[in-house]
Amino acid sequence: MTRTIVESKSKTAIIGFDQPFCVIGERINPTGRKKLAAELEAGDYSTVEKDALAQVAAGATVLDINAGVVYNSNPNPNETEPPLMRDLINLVQGLVDVPLCIDSSVPAALEAGLEACEGRPLLNSVTGEEERLEFVLPLVKKYNVPVVAISNDDTGISEDPDVRFAVAKKIVERAADFGIPAHDIVVDPLVMPIGAMATAGNQVFQLVRRLREELGVNTTCGASNISFGLPNRHGINNAFLPMAMGAGMTSAIMNPVALPISQMKIAEKKALIEATGIILPADMDDEDFVKIFGMGSTQPRAGSEMEAIRAANLLTDNDPHGAAWIRTNKAPETPGAAEGRGRRSGGRRRRA
């Protein structure tokens, strides 16, 4: 069985066909997050701290660290990204003990991350582009780390799954030339949006099967790409992830956290309810309110995608004895319940 070993200073995550699905938390990434980008430029890491803790609490087994913010004060990422990557890694590995994934398109930032990281991180990423191969593969060999291999090359991203498979095969073969084994290559076959390409789902399922059977490699993807641009994205993601797992996918870069309901949405819902003539209790707090009306929670929690993954782990026999499913779905005991059971059993009278 192919197993990719990723380690922190004190914890090991195994990506493999016979292992629970590996969730790589994607939230520590300023791409498309203007508020986080501004915070990072200002040296404010409070959101990074919250995101690290929330993702691990929600079930992430690895955290992706991306420092790709373009500073207004200095738009050159070759200068700004390496020191930021080092700072983020030092911060995050001081907060949580899960392994890390170093994510950058800037070569110097990858090396800065490798130097700062404790354990055996996952490197994200190498492509089939010649320049990228020539730089990243020696780094992978030097630091003895596994790497994400993305199925595009100098010609770009092909819509033809056979071409994407050929790129992945090329990367695996070139890695072997450096003495890097196939079990240290985690291939991203590139998930296309189903809204733009109706065959995108079937394509990735077929690709994942081929990658597993013909190349013997583990796989990953940016899970939310499949639902991009469509309504009810969680519904699509919740179906896609178990189907991809059934095809042989062993990890995904994704958001494991359901974000808190905003105060604005709570206020809008309360106004709507009160407009119907319903009088809400004056002492009802926001958390009780959102739960009663099915809005979610005011606190970060595991997203619905995590429930789908845990169910798929159970159904594919990658959750020994169903322990993880039972643990995360068991209702909390009412305080004093165990004590009460003890009193009942202890107080039973003997028959004369």
Coordinates of C-alpha atoms in Angstrom, one line a residue:
M1 CA 0.0 0.0 0.0
T2 CA 1.2 3.5 -0.9
R3 CA 1.7 5.6 2.2
T4 CA 2.8 9.2 2.3
I5 CA 4.2 10.2 5.7
V6 CA 3.9 13.8 6.8
E7 CA 5.1 14.8 10.3
S8 CA 5.2 17.7 12.7
K9 CA 7.6 17.7 15.7
S10 CA 5.2 15.4 17.6
K11 CA 2.5 14.1 15.3
T12 CA 2.4 12.0 12.2
A13 CA -0.3 12.1 9.4
I14 CA -0.4 9.3 6.9
I15 CA -1.9 9.7 3.5
G16 CA -2.8 6.4 2.1
F17 CA -5.3 4.1 0.4
D18 CA -5.9 2.2 3.7
Q19 CA -6.0 5.3 5.8
P20 CA -8.7 7.8 6.9
F21 CA -9.1 10.6 4.4
C22 CA -6.5 13.3 5.0
V23 CA -8.0 16.8 5.4
I24 CA -5.5 19.6 4.6
G25 CA -7.0 22.8 6.0
E26 CA -6.8 25.7 3.5
R27 CA -7.8 28.7 5.5
I28 CA -4.3 30.2 6.2
N29 CA -4.2 31.7 2.7
P30 CA -4.6 35.4 1.9
T31 CA -5.7 34.8 -1.7
G32 CA -9.1 36.4 -2.1
R33 CA -9.2 37.4 1.6
K34 CA -8.6 41.2 1.6
K35 CA -9.0 41.5 5.3
L36 CA -6.4 38.8 6.0
A37 CA -4.0 40.2 3.4
A38 CA -4.2 43.7 5.1
E39 CA -3.6 42.1 8.5
L40 CA -0.6 40.2 7.4
E41 CA 1.0 43.3 5.8
A42 CA 0.4 45.1 9.1
G43 CA 2.0 42.3 11.1
D44 CA -1.3 41.3 12.7
Y45 CA -1.6 37.5 12.9
S46 CA -4.7 37.2 15.0
T47 CA -6.8 35.7 12.2
V48 CA -4.1 33.2 11.4
E49 CA -4.1 32.1 15.0
K50 CA -7.9 31.7 15.0
D51 CA -7.9 29.9 11.7
A52 CA -5.2 27.5 12.8
L53 CA -7.0 26.5 16.0
A54 CA -10.5 26.3 14.4
Q55 CA -9.3 24.1 11.6
V56 CA -7.6 21.6 13.9
A57 CA -10.6 21.6 16.2
A58 CA -12.8 20.8 13.1
G59 CA -10.8 17.8 12.1
A60 CA -8.0 19.0 9.8
T61 CA -5.0 16.6 10.0
V62 CA -2.6 18.9 8.1
L63 CA -2.6 22.7 7.7
D64 CA -1.7 24.4 4.5
I65 CA 0.4 27.6 5.0
N66 CA 0.3 30.1 2.1
A67 CA 2.0 33.5 2.4
G68 CA 1.1 34.8 -1.0
V69 CA 0.0 38.3 -0.1
V70 CA 1.0 41.2 -2.4
Y71 CA 2.0 44.1 -0.1
N72 CA 0.9 47.6 -1.1
S73 CA 4.2 48.8 0.3
N74 CA 6.2 46.3 -1.7
P75 CA 4.6 44.4 -4.5
N76 CA 7.6 42.0 -5.0
P77 CA 6.7 38.6 -3.5
N78 CA 10.2 37.4 -4.0
E79 CA 11.2 39.8 -1.2
T80 CA 8.2 39.8 1.0
E81 CA 7.0 36.2 0.9
P82 CA 10.0 34.2 2.3
P83 CA 10.2 36.1 5.6
L84 CA 6.4 36.0 6.0
M85 CA 6.3 32.3 5.3
R86 CA 8.9 31.7 8.0
D87 CA 7.0 33.8 10.5
L88 CA 3.7 32.0 9.7
I89 CA 5.2 28.6 10.1
N90 CA 6.9 29.5 13.4
L91 CA 3.6 30.9 14.7
V92 CA 1.4 28.0 13.6
Q93 CA 3.6 25.2 14.7
G94 CA 3.8 26.9 18.1
L95 CA 0.0 26.8 18.4
V96 CA -0.9 23.4 17.0
D97 CA 0.9 20.1 16.7
V98 CA -0.4 18.9 13.3
P99 CA 1.9 18.6 10.3
L100 CA 2.1 21.5 7.8
C101 CA 1.9 21.9 4.1
I102 CA 4.2 24.7 2.7
D103 CA 2.3 26.3 -0.2
S104 CA 4.0 28.8 -2.5
S105 CA 4.8 29.6 -6.1
V106 CA 7.9 31.6 -5.0
P107 CA 10.9 29.3 -4.8
A108 CA 12.6 31.2 -2.0
A109 CA 9.5 31.0 0.1
L110 CA 9.4 27.2 -0.3
E111 CA 13.0 27.0 0.9
A112 CA 12.3 29.4 3.8
G113 CA 9.4 27.3 4.8
L114 CA 11.4 24.1 4.7
E115 CA 14.1 25.7 6.8
A116 CA 11.6 26.8 9.5
C117 CA 9.4 23.7 9.6
E118 CA 9.9 21.1 12.2
G119 CA 9.3 17.5 11.2
R120 CA 8.5 16.4 7.7
P121 CA 6.1 18.9 5.9
L122 CA 4.3 18.4 2.6
L123 CA 5.6 20.7 -0.1
N124 CA 3.0 22.4 -2.3
S125 CA 3.9 22.2 -5.1
V126 CA 5.7 21.1 -8.3
T127 CA 4.2 21.2 -11.8
G128 CA 5.3 19.6 -15.1
E129 CA 6.8 22.9 -16.1
E130 CA 10.5 22.4 -16.8
E131 CA 11.7 25.4 -14.7
R132 CA 9.6 24.3 -11.8
L133 CA 10.8 20.7 -12.0
E134 CA 14.4 21.8 -12.1
F135 CA 14.0 23.9 -8.9
V136 CA 11.5 22.0 -6.7
L137 CA 12.6 18.4 -7.2
P138 CA 16.2 19.0 -5.8
L139 CA 14.5 20.7 -2.8
V140 CA 12.3 17.7 -2.3
K141 CA 15.3 15.4 -2.4
K142 CA 17.5 17.7 -0.2
Y143 CA 14.9 18.0 2.6
N144 CA 13.5 14.5 2.1
V145 CA 9.9 15.7 2.0
P146 CA 6.8 14.6 0.1
V147 CA 5.5 16.9 -2.6
V148 CA 2.1 17.8 -4.3
A149 CA 2.4 17.3 -8.1
I150 CA 0.0 19.4 -10.1
S151 CA -1.0 18.1 -13.5
N152 CA -0.2 21.1 -15.6
D153 CA 2.9 21.9 -17.6
D154 CA 4.3 24.6 -19.9
T155 CA 1.3 24.3 -22.2
G156 CA -1.1 25.2 -19.3
I157 CA -4.0 23.2 -17.9
S158 CA -5.5 20.8 -20.4
E159 CA -9.2 19.9 -20.4
D160 CA -8.2 16.5 -21.7
P161 CA -7.9 14.0 -18.7
D162 CA -5.4 11.9 -20.7
V163 CA -3.1 14.9 -21.0
R164 CA -3.3 15.6 -17.3
F165 CA -2.5 12.0 -16.6
A166 CA 0.5 12.1 -18.9
V167 CA 1.8 15.3 -17.0
A168 CA 1.4 13.5 -13.7
K169 CA 3.3 10.4 -15.1
K170 CA 6.1 12.7 -16.3
I171 CA 6.5 14.3 -12.9
V172 CA 6.6 10.9 -11.1
E173 CA 9.2 9.7 -13.6
R174 CA 11.3 12.8 -13.3
A175 CA 11.1 12.6 -9.5
A176 CA 12.4 9.0 -9.7
D177 CA 15.5 10.4 -11.6
F178 CA 16.2 12.3 -8.4
G179 CA 15.7 9.3 -6.2
I180 CA 12.3 10.4 -5.0
P181 CA 9.9 7.5 -4.6
A182 CA 6.3 7.5 -5.9
H183 CA 4.9 7.3 -2.4
D184 CA 6.3 10.8 -1.8
I185 CA 4.4 12.2 -4.7
V186 CA 0.8 13.3 -4.0
V187 CA -0.8 14.1 -7.4
D188 CA -3.4 16.9 -7.8
P189 CA -5.2 15.9 -11.1
L190 CA -6.9 19.4 -11.2
V191 CA -10.6 19.5 -10.5
M192 CA -12.5 21.6 -13.0
P193 CA -15.7 23.5 -12.1
I194 CA -18.7 21.4 -12.9
G195 CA -20.6 24.6 -13.8
A196 CA -18.2 25.2 -16.6
M197 CA -17.6 21.6 -17.7
A198 CA -20.4 19.1 -17.3
T199 CA -17.9 16.1 -17.4
A200 CA -15.6 17.5 -14.7
G201 CA -16.8 15.2 -11.9
N202 CA -16.5 12.0 -14.1
Q203 CA -13.2 13.2 -15.4
V204 CA -11.6 13.5 -11.9
F205 CA -13.0 10.2 -10.7
Q206 CA -11.5 8.4 -13.8
L207 CA -8.2 10.2 -13.4
V208 CA -7.9 9.3 -9.7
R209 CA -8.6 5.6 -10.5
R210 CA -5.8 5.7 -13.1
L211 CA -3.4 7.5 -10.9
R212 CA -3.9 4.9 -8.1
E213 CA -3.9 1.8 -10.3
E214 CA -1.2 2.7 -12.9
L215 CA 1.1 5.0 -11.0
G216 CA 0.4 3.9 -7.4
V217 CA 0.3 7.5 -6.1
N218 CA -1.8 9.3 -3.5
T219 CA -4.0 12.1 -4.7
T220 CA -5.3 15.4 -3.5
C221 CA -7.3 18.3 -4.9
G222 CA -8.7 21.8 -4.2
A223 CA -12.1 20.3 -3.2
S224 CA -14.2 23.5 -3.6
N225 CA -13.2 24.0 -7.2
I226 CA -15.9 21.5 -8.3
S227 CA -18.7 23.7 -7.1
F228 CA -17.3 27.1 -8.1
G229 CA -19.9 29.5 -9.4
L230 CA -22.9 27.4 -8.4
P231 CA -25.6 27.8 -5.7
N232 CA -25.5 25.5 -2.6
R233 CA -21.9 24.8 -3.0
H234 CA -21.8 22.7 0.2
G235 CA -24.4 20.4 -1.2
I236 CA -22.2 19.7 -4.2
N237 CA -19.0 19.4 -2.2
N238 CA -20.8 17.0 0.2
A239 CA -21.5 14.6 -2.7
F240 CA -18.2 15.1 -4.5
L241 CA -15.9 14.3 -1.6
P242 CA -17.3 10.8 -0.8
M243 CA -17.5 10.0 -4.5
A244 CA -13.8 11.1 -5.0
M245 CA -12.9 9.0 -2.0
G246 CA -14.7 6.0 -3.5
A247 CA -12.6 6.5 -6.7
G248 CA -9.4 6.4 -4.6
M249 CA -8.7 10.0 -3.7
T250 CA -6.8 10.1 -0.4
S251 CA -6.7 13.8 0.6
A252 CA -8.1 17.2 -0.2
I253 CA -7.1 20.8 0.4
M254 CA -10.3 22.3 1.8
N255 CA -12.0 24.3 4.5
P256 CA -13.0 22.0 7.3
V257 CA -14.8 24.8 9.2
A258 CA -18.3 26.1 9.0
L259 CA -17.9 29.8 9.6
P260 CA -19.9 31.6 12.3
I261 CA -23.2 33.3 11.4
S262 CA -22.6 37.0 11.2
Q263 CA -24.3 39.5 13.4
M264 CA -25.9 41.1 10.3
K265 CA -27.6 37.8 9.3
I266 CA -28.8 37.3 12.9
A267 CA -30.3 40.8 13.0
E268 CA -32.0 40.3 9.6
K269 CA -33.5 37.0 10.7
K270 CA -34.8 38.5 14.0
A271 CA -36.3 41.4 12.1
L272 CA -38.1 39.0 9.7
I273 CA -39.4 36.9 12.6
E274 CA -40.6 39.9 14.6
A275 CA -42.4 41.2 11.5
T276 CA -44.6 38.2 11.5
G277 CA -45.8 39.0 15.0
I278 CA -43.6 36.5 16.8
I279 CA -42.2 37.9 20.1
L280 CA -38.9 36.5 21.0
P281 CA -37.9 36.0 24.6
A282 CA -35.9 39.0 25.9
D283 CA -33.2 36.8 27.4
M284 CA -32.6 34.6 24.3
D285 CA -29.0 34.7 23.4
D286 CA -27.7 34.6 19.8
E287 CA -26.5 31.0 20.0
D288 CA -29.8 29.7 21.1
F289 CA -31.5 31.8 18.5
V290 CA -29.5 30.5 15.5
K291 CA -29.8 26.9 16.6
I292 CA -33.6 27.1 17.1
F293 CA -34.1 28.6 13.6
G294 CA -31.6 26.3 11.9
M295 CA -29.0 29.0 11.0
G296 CA -25.9 27.2 12.2
S297 CA -23.8 28.6 15.1
T298 CA -22.2 31.8 16.3
Q299 CA -19.0 29.8 16.8
P300 CA -16.7 28.1 14.2
R301 CA -17.5 24.4 14.0
A302 CA -16.9 21.4 11.7
G303 CA -18.5 22.0 8.4
S304 CA -20.9 19.6 6.7
E305 CA -18.1 18.4 4.4
M306 CA -16.4 16.9 7.4
E307 CA -19.5 14.9 8.2
A308 CA -19.6 13.6 4.7
I309 CA -15.9 12.6 4.9
R310 CA -16.3 10.8 8.2
A311 CA -19.3 8.9 6.9
A312 CA -17.3 7.9 3.8
N313 CA -14.4 6.8 6.0
L314 CA -16.8 4.6 7.9
L315 CA -18.3 3.1 4.7
T316 CA -14.9 2.4 3.2
D317 CA -13.6 0.6 6.4
N318 CA -11.1 3.4 7.0
D319 CA -12.6 4.2 10.4
P320 CA -11.7 1.2 12.7
H321 CA -14.7 0.0 14.6
G322 CA -16.5 3.2 13.6
A323 CA -14.7 4.9 16.5
A324 CA -14.4 8.4 14.9
W325 CA -18.0 8.4 13.7
I326 CA -19.3 7.4 17.1
R327 CA -17.1 9.9 18.9
T328 CA -18.1 12.9 16.8
N329 CA -21.8 12.0 16.7
K330 CA -22.4 10.7 20.3
A331 CA -24.7 13.1 22.2
P332 CA -23.0 14.6 25.2
E333 CA -24.0 13.1 28.5
T334 CA -26.3 15.2 30.7
P335 CA -24.4 16.3 33.8
G336 CA -25.0 13.7 36.6
A337 CA -26.3 11.1 34.2
A338 CA -23.4 8.7 34.8
E339 CA -23.6 9.3 38.6
G340 CA -27.4 8.6 38.4
R341 CA -26.8 5.3 36.6
G342 CA -24.3 4.4 39.3
R343 CA -26.9 5.1 42.1
R344 CA -29.5 3.1 40.4
S345 CA -27.3 0.1 39.9
G346 CA -25.8 0.4 43.3
G347 CA -29.2 0.8 45.0
R348 CA -30.9 -2.3 43.6
R349 CA -32.2 -4.5 46.4
R350 CA -31.5 -8.2 46.6
R351 CA -34.5 -10.5 46.6
A352 CA -35.0 -12.3 49.9

